[in-house]
GROMACS .gro file of C-alpha atoms in nm:
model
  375
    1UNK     CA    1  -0.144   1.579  -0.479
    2UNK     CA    2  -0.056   1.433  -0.770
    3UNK     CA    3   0.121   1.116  -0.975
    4UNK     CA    4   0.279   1.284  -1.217
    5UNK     CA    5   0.650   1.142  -1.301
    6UNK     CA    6   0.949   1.393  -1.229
    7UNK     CA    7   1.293   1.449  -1.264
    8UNK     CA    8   1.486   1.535  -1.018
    9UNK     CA    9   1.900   1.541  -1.089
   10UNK     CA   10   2.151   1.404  -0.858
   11UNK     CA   11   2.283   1.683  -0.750
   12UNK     CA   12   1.964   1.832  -0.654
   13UNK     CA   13   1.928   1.583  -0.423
   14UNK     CA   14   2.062   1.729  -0.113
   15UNK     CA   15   1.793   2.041  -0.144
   16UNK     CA   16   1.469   1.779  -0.107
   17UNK     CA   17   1.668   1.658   0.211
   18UNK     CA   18   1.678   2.001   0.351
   19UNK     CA   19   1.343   2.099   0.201
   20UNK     CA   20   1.188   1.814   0.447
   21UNK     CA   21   1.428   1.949   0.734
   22UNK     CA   22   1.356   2.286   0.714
   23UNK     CA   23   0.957   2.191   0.777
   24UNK     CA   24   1.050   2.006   1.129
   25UNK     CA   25   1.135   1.650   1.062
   26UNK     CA   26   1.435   1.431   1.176
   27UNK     CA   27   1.514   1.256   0.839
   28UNK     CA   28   1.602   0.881   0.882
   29UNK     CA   29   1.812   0.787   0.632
   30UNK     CA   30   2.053   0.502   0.522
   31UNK     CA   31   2.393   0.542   0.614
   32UNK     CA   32   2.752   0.324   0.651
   33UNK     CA   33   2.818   0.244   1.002
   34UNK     CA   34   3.049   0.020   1.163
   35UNK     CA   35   3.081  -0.188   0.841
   36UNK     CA   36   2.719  -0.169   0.731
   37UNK     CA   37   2.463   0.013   0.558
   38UNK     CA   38   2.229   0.105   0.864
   39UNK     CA   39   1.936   0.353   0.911
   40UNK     CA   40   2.011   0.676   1.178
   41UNK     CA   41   1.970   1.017   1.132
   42UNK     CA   42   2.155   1.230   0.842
   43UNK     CA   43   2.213   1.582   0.823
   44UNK     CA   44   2.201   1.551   0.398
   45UNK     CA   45   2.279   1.415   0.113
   46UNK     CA   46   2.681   1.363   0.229
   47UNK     CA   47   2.610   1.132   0.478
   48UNK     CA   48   2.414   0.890   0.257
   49UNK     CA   49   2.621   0.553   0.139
   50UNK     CA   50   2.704   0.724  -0.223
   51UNK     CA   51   2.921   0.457  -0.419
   52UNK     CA   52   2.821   0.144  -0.184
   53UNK     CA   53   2.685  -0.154  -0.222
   54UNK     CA   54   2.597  -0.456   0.011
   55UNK     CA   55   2.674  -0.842  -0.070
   56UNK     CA   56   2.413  -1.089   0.137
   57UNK     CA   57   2.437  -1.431   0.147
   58UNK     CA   58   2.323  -1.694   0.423
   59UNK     CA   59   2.542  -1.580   0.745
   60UNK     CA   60   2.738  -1.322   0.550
   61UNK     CA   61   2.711  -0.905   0.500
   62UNK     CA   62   2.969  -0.729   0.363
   63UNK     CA   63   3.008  -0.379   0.201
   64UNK     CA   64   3.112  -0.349  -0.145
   65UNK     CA   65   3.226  -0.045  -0.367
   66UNK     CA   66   3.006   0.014  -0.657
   67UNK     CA   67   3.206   0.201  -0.830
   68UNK     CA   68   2.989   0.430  -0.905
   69UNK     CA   69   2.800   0.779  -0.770
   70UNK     CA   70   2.440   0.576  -0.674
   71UNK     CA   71   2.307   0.688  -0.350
   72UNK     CA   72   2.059   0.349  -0.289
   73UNK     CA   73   2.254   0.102  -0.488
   74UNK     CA   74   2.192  -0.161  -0.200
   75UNK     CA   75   1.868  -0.411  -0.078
   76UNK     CA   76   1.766  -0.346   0.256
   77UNK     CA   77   1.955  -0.192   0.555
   78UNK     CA   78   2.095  -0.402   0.840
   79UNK     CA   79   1.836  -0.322   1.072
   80UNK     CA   80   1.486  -0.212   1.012
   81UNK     CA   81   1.270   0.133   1.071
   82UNK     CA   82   1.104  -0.061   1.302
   83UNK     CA   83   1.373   0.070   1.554
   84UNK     CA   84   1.158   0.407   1.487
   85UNK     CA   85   0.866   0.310   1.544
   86UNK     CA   86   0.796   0.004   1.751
   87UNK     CA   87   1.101   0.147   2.004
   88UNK     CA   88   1.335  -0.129   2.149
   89UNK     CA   89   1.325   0.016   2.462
   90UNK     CA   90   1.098   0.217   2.637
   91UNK     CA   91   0.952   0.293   2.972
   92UNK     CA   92   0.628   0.240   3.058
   93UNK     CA   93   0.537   0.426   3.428
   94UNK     CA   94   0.715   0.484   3.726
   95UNK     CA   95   0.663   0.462   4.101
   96UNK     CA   96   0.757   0.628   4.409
   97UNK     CA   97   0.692   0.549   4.796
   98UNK     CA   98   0.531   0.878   4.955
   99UNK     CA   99   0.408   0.955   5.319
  100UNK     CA  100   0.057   0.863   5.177
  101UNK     CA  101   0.164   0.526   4.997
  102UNK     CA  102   0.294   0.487   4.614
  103UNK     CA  103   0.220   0.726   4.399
  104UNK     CA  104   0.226   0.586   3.962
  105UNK     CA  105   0.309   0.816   3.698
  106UNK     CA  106   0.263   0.714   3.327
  107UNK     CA  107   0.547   0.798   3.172
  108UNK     CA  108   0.400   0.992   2.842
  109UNK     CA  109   0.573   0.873   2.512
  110UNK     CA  110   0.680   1.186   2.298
  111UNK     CA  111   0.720   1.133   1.962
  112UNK     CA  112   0.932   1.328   1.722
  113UNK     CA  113   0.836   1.441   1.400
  114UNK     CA  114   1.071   1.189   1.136
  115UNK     CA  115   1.104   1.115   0.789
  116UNK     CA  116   1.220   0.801   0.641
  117UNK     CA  117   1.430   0.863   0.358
  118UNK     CA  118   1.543   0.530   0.128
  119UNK     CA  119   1.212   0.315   0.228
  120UNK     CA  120   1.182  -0.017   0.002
  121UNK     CA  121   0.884  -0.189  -0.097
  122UNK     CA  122   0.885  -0.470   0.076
  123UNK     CA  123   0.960  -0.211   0.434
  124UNK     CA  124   0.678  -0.037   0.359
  125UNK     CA  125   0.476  -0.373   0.335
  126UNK     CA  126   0.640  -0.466   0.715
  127UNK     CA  127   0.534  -0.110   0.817
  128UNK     CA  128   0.151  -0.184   0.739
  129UNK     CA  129   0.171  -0.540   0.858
  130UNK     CA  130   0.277  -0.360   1.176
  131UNK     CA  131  -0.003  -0.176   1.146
  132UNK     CA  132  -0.267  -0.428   1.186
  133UNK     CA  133  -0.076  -0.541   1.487
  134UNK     CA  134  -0.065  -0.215   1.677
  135UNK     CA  135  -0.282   0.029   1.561
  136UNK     CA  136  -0.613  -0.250   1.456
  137UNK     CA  137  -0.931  -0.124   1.586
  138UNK     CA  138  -0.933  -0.344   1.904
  139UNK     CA  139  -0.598  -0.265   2.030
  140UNK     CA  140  -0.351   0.005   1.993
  141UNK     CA  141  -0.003   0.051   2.081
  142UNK     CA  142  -0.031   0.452   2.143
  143UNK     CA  143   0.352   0.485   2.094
  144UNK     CA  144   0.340   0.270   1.787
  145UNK     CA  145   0.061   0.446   1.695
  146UNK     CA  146   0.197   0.811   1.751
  147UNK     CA  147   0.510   0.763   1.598
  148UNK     CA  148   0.402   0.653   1.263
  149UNK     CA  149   0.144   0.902   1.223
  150UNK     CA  150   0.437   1.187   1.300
  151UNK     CA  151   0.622   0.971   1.014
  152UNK     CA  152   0.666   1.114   0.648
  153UNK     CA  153   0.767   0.882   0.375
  154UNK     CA  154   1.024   0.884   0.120
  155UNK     CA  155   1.008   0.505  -0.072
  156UNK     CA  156   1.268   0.420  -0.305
  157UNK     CA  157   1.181   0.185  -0.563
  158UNK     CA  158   1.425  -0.104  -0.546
  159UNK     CA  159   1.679  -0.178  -0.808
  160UNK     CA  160   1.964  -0.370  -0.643
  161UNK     CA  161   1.831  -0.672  -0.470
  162UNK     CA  162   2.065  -0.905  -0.276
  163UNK     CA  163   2.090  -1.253  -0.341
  164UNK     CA  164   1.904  -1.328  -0.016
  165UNK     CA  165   1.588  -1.083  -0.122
  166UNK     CA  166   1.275  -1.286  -0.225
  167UNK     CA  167   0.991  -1.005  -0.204
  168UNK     CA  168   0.894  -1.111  -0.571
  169UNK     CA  169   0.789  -1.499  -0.375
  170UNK     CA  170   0.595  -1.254  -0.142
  171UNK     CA  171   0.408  -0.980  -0.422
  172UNK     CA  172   0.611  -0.717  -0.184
  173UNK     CA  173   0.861  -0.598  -0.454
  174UNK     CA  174   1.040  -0.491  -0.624
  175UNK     CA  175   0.845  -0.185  -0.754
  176UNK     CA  176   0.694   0.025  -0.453
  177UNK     CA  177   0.329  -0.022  -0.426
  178UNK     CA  178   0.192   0.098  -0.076
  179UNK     CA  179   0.131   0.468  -0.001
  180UNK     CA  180   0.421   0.677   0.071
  181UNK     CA  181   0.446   1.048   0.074
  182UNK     CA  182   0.733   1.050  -0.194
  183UNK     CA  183   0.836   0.790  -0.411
  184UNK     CA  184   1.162   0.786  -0.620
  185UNK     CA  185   1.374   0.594  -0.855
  186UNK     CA  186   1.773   0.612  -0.934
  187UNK     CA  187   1.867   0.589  -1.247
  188UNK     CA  188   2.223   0.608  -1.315
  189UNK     CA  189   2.408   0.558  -1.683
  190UNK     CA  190   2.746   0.639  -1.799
  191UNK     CA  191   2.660   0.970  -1.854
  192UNK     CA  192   2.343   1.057  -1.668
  193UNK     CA  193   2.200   1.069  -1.289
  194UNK     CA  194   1.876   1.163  -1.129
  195UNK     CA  195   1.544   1.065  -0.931
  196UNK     CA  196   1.199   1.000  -1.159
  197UNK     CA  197   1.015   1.116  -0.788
  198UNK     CA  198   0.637   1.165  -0.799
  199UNK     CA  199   0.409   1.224  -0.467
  200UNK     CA  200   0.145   1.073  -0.294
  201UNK     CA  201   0.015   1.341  -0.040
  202UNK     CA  202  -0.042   1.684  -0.051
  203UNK     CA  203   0.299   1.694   0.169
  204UNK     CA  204   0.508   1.540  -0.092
  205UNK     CA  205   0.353   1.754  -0.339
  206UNK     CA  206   0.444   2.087  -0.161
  207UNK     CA  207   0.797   1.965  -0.160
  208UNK     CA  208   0.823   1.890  -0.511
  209UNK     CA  209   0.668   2.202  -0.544
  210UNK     CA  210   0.980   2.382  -0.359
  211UNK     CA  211   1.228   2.152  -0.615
  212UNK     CA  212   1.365   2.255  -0.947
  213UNK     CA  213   1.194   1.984  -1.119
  214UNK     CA  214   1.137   1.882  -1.486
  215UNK     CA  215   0.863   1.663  -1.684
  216UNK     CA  216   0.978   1.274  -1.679
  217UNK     CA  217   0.977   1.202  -2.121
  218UNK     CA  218   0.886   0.892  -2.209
  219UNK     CA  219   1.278   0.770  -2.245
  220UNK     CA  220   1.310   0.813  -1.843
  221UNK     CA  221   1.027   0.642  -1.804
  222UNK     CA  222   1.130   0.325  -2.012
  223UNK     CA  223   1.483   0.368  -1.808
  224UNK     CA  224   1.290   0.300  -1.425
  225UNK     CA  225   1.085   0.026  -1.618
  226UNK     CA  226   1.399  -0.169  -1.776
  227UNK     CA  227   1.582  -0.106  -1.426
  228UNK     CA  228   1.313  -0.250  -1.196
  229UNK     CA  229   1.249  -0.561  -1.492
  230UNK     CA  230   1.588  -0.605  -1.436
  231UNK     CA  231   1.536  -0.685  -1.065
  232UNK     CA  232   1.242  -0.842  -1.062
  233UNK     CA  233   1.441  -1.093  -1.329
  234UNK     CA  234   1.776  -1.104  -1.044
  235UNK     CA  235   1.479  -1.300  -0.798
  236UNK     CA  236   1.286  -1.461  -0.989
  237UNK     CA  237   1.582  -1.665  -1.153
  238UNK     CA  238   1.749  -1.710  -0.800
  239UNK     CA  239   1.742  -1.969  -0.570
  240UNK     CA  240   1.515  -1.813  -0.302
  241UNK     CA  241   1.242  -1.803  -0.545
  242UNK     CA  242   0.895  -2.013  -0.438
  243UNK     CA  243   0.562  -2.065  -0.518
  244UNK     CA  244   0.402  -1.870  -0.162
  245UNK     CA  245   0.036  -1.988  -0.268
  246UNK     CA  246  -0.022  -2.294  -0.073
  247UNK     CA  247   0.296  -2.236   0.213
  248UNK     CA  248   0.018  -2.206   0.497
  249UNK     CA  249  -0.146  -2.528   0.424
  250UNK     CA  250   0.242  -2.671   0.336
  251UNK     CA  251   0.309  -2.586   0.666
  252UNK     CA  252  -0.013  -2.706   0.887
  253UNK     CA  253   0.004  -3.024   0.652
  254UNK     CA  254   0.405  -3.087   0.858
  255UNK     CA  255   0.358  -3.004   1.179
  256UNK     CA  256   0.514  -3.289   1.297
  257UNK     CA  257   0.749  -3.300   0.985
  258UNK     CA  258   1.096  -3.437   1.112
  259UNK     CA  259   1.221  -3.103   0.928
  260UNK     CA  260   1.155  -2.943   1.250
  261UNK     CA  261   1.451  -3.192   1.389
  262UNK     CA  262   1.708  -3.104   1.175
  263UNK     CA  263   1.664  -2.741   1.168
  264UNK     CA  264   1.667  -2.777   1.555
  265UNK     CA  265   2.028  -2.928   1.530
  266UNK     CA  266   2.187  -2.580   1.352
  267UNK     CA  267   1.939  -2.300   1.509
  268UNK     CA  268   2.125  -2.155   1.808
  269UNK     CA  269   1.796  -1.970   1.924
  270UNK     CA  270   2.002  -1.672   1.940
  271UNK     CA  271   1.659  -1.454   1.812
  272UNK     CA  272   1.900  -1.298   1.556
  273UNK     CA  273   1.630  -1.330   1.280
  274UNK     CA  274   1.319  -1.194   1.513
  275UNK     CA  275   1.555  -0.911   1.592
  276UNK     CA  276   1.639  -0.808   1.187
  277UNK     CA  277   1.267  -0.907   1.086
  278UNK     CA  278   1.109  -0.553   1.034
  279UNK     CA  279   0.714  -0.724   1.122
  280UNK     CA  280   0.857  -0.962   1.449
  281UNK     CA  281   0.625  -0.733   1.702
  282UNK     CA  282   0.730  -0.971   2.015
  283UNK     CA  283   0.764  -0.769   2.351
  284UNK     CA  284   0.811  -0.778   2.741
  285UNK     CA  285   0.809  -0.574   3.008
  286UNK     CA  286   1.063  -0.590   3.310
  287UNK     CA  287   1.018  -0.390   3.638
  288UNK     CA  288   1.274  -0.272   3.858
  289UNK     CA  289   1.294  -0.133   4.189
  290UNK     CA  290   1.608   0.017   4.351
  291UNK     CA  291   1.781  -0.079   4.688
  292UNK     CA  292   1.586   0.123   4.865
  293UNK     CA  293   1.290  -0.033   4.743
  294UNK     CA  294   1.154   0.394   4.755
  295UNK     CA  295   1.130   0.349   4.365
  296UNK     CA  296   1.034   0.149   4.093
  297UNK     CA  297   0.985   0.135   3.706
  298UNK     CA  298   0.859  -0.088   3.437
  299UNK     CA  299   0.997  -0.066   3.088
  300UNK     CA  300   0.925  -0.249   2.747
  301UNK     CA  301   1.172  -0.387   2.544
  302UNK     CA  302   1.188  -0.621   2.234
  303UNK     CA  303   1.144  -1.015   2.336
  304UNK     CA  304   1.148  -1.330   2.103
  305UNK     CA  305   0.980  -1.613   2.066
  306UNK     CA  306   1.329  -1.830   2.092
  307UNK     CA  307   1.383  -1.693   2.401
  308UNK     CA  308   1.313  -1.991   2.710
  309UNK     CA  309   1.153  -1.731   2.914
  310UNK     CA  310   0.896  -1.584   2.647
  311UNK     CA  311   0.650  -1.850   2.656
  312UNK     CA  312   0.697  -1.938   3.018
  313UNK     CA  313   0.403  -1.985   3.283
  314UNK     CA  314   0.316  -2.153   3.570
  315UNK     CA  315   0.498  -2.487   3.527
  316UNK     CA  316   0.714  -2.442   3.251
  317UNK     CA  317   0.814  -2.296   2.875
  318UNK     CA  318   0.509  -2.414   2.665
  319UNK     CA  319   0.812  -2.453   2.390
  320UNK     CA  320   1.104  -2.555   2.538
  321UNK     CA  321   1.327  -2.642   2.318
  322UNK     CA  322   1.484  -2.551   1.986
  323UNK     CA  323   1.236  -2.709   1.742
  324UNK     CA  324   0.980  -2.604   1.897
  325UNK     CA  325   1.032  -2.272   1.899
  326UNK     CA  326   1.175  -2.268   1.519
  327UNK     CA  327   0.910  -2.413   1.431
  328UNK     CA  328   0.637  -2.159   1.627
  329UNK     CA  329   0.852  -1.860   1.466
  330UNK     CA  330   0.825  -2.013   1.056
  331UNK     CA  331   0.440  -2.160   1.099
  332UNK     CA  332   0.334  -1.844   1.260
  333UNK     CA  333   0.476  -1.590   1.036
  334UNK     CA  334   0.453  -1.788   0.729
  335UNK     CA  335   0.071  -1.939   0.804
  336UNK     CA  336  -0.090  -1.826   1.156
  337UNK     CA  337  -0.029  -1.500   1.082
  338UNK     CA  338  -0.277  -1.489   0.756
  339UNK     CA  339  -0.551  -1.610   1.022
  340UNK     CA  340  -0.459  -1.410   1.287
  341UNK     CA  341  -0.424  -1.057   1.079
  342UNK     CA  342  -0.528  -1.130   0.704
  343UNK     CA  343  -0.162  -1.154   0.562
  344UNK     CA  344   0.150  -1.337   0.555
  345UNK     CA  345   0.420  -1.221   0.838
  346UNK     CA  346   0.691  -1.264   0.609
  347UNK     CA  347   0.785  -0.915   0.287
  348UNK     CA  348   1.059  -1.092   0.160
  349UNK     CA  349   1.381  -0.883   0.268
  350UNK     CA  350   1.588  -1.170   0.348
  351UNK     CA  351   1.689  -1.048   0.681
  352UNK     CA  352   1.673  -1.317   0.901
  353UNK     CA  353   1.865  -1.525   0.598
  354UNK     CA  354   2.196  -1.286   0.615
  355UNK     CA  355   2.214  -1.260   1.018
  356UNK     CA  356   2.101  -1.622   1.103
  357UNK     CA  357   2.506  -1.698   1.258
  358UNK     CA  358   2.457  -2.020   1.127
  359UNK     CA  359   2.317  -1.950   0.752
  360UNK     CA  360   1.935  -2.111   0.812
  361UNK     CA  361   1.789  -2.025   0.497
  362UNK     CA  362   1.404  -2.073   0.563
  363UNK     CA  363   1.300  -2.093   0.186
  364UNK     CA  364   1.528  -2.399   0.137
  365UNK     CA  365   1.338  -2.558   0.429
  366UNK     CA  366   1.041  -2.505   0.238
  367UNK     CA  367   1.182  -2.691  -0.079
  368UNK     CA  368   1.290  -2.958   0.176
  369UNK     CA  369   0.968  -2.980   0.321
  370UNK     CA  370   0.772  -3.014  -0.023
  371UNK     CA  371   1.066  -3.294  -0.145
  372UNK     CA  372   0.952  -3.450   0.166
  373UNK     CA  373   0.572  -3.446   0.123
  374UNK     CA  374   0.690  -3.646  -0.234
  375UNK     CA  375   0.926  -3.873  -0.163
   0.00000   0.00000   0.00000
């Protein structure tokens, strides 16, 4: 293994796709699909959104021409790799009536071998905050915990944020800082194209070692720095930027803030932002039994805490309405979860921002909120 700066051109690009094909895995990739940049599986370097872009604003996504050849010239896909890890769907066991009485079978969870390809910073910040949640030393999530050990990572340092992106507020971003297997950079000028890619397991580094690769000079080097600057500069002068140092007491300071009211009044509790969130872990399971009643099964799916029946018990929802369910979703991702697993729930992608139907931009509630506190 080693961290050693590389070059890798443009056009080479396809063979590192086929180079981590050819050694079993199912390469994840970004890729345009039904009027968005999503993540599914590509077959190379063709099917990769060369010469798009993505414009995000609160309650808007659109696809843009670039106008140029960039393969990652976007933020964040529409959806998340937790899709590939933490599946939507999946059943649990099954049951069938015999002459001797029911007889349960476990239904074993077979995970393929996958590569991500295109991974940003602040993704690979959701991945380990998913981490703690499934695979923490108490409980495990076998599946969860399965499928992201099968998982080999390609991270792609960011250099195209989108006006909803804030990972610079949340020390997730720009520049990738987690462990990945792979980690690369686009640079692209008027007359030049290619990767700086170094590695960061002994994987990646038999890879590059299959690559025709040459020594990253210092010029190269200055061209990632000036590009990533350059993003960091995009956030940090836009107006999702905030200071994230004191949000958890902010927030446990105005519990009862009348915020809470007039957020109510626009949030449709659709669950549109815990579905795009790439750390929202929420679950349930359903069971179902045929007519016959010979046969039953119980799968798990993806729940939400805006949904009525999530927090139900005996009695009632414990939140049910609108506010209060807003309100468990911010304070526990942007303050309960630092007690409950060491870190804030939130990386910064700005996610639930562009799919929220009705534009609820949750840093401006946090301005509000501190306005509020002076006033």
């Amino acid at each position: 293994m080693t961290t050693q700066d590389y070059v890798l051109r443009a056009e080479d690009l396809e063979l590192l796709i086929q180079a981590i094909r050819v050694r079993g895995h199912q390469v994840m990739g970004p890729t345009v699909k039904n009027g968005a940049i999503t993540y599914g599986e590509i077959q190379g370097s063709v099917d990769l959104p060369q010469g798009w872009s993505d414009q995000q604003e609160k309650g808007y996504y659109r696809l843009a021409s670039n106008h140029s050849q960039a393969y990652f010239a976007y933020a964040v896909g529409a959806g998340s790799w937790k899709q590939f890890l933490q599946l939507p769907r999946r059943q649990v066991w099954e049951a069938r009536k015999t002459d001797g009485g029911l007889n349960f079978v476990e239904v074993v969870d077979v995970a393929p071998r996958v590569a991500f390809l295109g991974v940003r910073s602040c993704e690979l910040h959701a991945m380990e905050i998913q981490d703690r949640v499934f695979s923490g030393a108490q409980f495990q999530n076998e599946s969860y915990a399965e499928r992201r050990g099968n998982a080999f990572v390609v991270a792609v340092n960011c250099t195209t944020p989108a006006a909803t992106c804030f990972c610079t507020a949340m020390k997730t971003g720009p520049k990738v800082s987690s462990p990945a297997d792979l980690t690369m950079t686009e640079v692209i000028g008027s007359d030049e194209h290619y990767f700086l890619i170094k590695s960061g397991s002994q994987q990646g580094s038999e890879i590059l070692g299959e690559l025709p690769l040459t020594s990253a000079t210092e010029r190269e080097r200055k061209a990632e720095e000036g590009a990533l600057h350059d993003a960091v500069q995009q956030m940090e002068n836009g107006p999702r930027q905030f200071d994230n140092s004191d949000v958890k007491d902010l927030l446990y300071r105005n519990y009862e803030s009348p915020l809470w009211d007039q957020v109510a009044d626009r949030c449709l509790s659709c669950a549109n932002c815990t579905m795009a969130c790439p750390t929202c872990f929420c679950s349930t399971v359903e069971d179902t039994t045929d007519l016959s009643g010979d046969n039953a099964e119980r799968w798990e799916r993806w729940d939400s805490c805006f949904t009525g029946e999530f927090s139900y018990i005996t009695g009632g929802s414990v939140r049910p309405d609108t506010k209060s369910r807003y309100r468990q979703w911010m304070t526990h991702k942007l303050a309960t979860w630092h007690d409950q697993f060491g870190s804030s729930g939130c990386v910064g992608c700005g996610r639930c921002i562009t799919w929220c139907p009705v534009g609820i931009d949750f840093t401006e509630e946090i301005h509000k909120m501190r306005e509020m506190e002076q006033s």
